[in-house]
PDB file of C-alpha atoms in Angstrom:
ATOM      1  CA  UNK A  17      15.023  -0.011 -14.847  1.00 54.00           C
ATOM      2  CA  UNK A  18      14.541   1.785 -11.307  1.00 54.00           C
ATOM      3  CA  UNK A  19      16.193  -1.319  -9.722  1.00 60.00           C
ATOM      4  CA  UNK A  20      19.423  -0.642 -11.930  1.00 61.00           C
ATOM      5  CA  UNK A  21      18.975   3.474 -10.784  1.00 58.00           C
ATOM      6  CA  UNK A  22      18.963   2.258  -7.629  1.00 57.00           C
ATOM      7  CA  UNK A  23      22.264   0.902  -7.285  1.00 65.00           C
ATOM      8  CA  UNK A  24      24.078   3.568  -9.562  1.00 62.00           C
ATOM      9  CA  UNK A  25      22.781   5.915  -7.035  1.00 59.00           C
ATOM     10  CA  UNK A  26      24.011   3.914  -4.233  1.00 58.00           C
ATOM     11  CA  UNK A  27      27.565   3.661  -6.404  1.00 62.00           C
ATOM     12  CA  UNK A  28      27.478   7.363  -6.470  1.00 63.00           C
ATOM     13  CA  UNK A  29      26.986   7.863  -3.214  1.00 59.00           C
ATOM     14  CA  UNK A  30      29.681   5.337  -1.773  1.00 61.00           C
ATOM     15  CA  UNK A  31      32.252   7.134  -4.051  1.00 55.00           C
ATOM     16  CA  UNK A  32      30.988  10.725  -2.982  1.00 57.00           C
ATOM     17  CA  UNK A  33      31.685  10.054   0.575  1.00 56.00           C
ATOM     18  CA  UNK A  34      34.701   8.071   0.255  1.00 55.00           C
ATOM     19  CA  UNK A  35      35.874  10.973  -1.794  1.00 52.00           C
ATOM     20  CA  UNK A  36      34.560  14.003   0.963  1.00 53.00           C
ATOM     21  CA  UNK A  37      37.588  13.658   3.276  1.00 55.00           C
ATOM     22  CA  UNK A  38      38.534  16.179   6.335  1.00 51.00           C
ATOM     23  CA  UNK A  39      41.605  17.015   8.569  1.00 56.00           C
ATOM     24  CA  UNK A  40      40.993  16.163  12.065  1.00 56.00           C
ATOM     25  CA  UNK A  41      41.401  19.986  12.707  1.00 57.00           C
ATOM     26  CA  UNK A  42      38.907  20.831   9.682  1.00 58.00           C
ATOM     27  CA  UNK A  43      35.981  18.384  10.606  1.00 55.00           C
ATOM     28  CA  UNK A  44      36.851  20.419  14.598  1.00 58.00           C
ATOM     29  CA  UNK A  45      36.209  23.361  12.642  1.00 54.00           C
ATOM     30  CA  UNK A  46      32.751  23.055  12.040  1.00 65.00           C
ATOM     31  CA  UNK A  47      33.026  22.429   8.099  1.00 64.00           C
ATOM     32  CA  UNK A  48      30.543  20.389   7.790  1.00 79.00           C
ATOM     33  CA  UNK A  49      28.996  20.772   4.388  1.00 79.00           C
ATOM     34  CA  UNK A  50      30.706  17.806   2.797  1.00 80.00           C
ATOM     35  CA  UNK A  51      29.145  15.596   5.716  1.00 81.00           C
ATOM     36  CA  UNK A  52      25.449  17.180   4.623  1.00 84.00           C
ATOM     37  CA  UNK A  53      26.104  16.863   1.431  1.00 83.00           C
ATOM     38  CA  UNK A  54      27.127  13.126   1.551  1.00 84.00           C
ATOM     39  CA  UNK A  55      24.062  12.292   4.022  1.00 87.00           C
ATOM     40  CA  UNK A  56      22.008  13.894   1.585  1.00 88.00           C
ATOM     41  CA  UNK A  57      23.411  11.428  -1.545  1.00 91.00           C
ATOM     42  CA  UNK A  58      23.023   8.580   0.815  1.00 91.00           C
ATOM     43  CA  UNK A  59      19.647   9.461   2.133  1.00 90.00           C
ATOM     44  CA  UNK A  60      18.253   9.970  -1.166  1.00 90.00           C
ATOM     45  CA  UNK A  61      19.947   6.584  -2.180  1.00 87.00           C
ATOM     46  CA  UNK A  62      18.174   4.427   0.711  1.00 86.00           C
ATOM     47  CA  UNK A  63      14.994   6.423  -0.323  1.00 86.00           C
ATOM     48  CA  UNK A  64      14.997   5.317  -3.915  1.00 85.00           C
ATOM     49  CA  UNK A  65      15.826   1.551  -2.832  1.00 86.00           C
ATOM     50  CA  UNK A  66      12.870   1.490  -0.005  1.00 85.00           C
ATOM     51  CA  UNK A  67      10.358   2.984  -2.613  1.00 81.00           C
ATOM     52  CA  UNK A  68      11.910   0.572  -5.317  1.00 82.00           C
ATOM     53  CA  UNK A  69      10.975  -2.242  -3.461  1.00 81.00           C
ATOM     54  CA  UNK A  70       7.152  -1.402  -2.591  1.00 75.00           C
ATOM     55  CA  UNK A  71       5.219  -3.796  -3.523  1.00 80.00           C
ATOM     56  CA  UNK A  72       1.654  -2.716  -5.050  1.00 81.00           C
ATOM     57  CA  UNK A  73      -1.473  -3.492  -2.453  1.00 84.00           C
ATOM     58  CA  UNK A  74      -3.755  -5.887  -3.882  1.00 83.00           C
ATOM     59  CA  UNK A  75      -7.556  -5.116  -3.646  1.00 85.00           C
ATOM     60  CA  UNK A  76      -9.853  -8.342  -4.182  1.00 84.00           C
ATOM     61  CA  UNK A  77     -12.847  -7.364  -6.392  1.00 87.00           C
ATOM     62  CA  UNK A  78     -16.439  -6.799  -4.553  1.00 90.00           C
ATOM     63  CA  UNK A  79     -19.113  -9.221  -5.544  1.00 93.00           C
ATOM     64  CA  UNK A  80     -22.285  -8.077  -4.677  1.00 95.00           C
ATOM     65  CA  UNK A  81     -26.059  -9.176  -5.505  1.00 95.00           C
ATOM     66  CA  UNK A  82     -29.462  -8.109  -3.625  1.00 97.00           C
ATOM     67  CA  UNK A  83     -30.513 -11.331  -1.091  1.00 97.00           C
ATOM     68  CA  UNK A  84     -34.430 -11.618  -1.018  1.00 97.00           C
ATOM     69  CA  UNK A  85     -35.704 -11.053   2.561  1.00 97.00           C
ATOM     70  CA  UNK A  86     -38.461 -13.746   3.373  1.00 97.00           C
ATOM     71  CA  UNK A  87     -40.513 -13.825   6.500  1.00 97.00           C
ATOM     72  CA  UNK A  88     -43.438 -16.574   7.699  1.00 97.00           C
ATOM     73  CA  UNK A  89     -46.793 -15.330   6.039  1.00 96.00           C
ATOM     74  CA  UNK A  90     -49.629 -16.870   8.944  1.00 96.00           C
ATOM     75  CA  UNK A  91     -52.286 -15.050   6.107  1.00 95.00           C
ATOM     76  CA  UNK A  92     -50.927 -17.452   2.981  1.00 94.00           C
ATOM     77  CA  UNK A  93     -49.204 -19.715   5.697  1.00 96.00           C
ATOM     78  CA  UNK A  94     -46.051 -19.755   3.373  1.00 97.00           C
ATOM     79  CA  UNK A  95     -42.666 -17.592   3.268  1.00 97.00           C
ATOM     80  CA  UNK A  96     -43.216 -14.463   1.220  1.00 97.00           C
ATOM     81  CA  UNK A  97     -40.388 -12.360  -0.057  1.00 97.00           C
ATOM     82  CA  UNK A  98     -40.984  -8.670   1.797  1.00 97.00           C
ATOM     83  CA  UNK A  99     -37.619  -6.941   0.689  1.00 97.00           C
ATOM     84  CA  UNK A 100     -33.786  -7.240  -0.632  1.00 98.00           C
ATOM     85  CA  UNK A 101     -31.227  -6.755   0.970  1.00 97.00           C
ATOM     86  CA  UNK A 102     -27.599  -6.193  -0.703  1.00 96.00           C
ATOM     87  CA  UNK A 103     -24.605  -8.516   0.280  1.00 95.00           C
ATOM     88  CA  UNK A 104     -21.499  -8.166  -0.301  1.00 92.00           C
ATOM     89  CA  UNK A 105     -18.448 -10.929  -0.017  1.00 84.00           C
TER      90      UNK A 105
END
């Protein structure tokens, strides 16, 4: 759907400025209101095809559990567990 507004705004625009036309002696002038207005159509036209093509960012789930912490115990002469720690991957 924004695809196909995409290129009907870039259709509109292409005809818009082929159809904005100047004298050399006008466009000397300083009339230059067509030439905004047509780099206005087209601007917004590249802007709607740039943000039609963004891709979403993926974010990977977090897994996370609580690691028991175990240290030597000389008293029980084994590895006791003396806190958690979370970890994350």
């Amino acid at each position: 759907m924004f695809r196909k507004f995409a290129i009907t705004a870039v259709a509109t625009a292409a005809l818009a400025t082929a159809a904005v036309s100047f004298s050399p002696t006008e466009a000397h002038a300083g009339n230059r209101a067509g030439a905004v207005a047509a780099g206005a159509i087209i601007g917004l036209a590249a802007g709607a095809i740039i943000a039609s093509q963004v891709q979403p960012r993926y974010v990977a789930p977090v897994r996370c559990h609580n690691q028991a912490v175990r240290r030597w115990s000389p008293y029980e002469h084994r590895y006791v567990v003396v806190g958690y720690r979370r970890v994350c991957y």
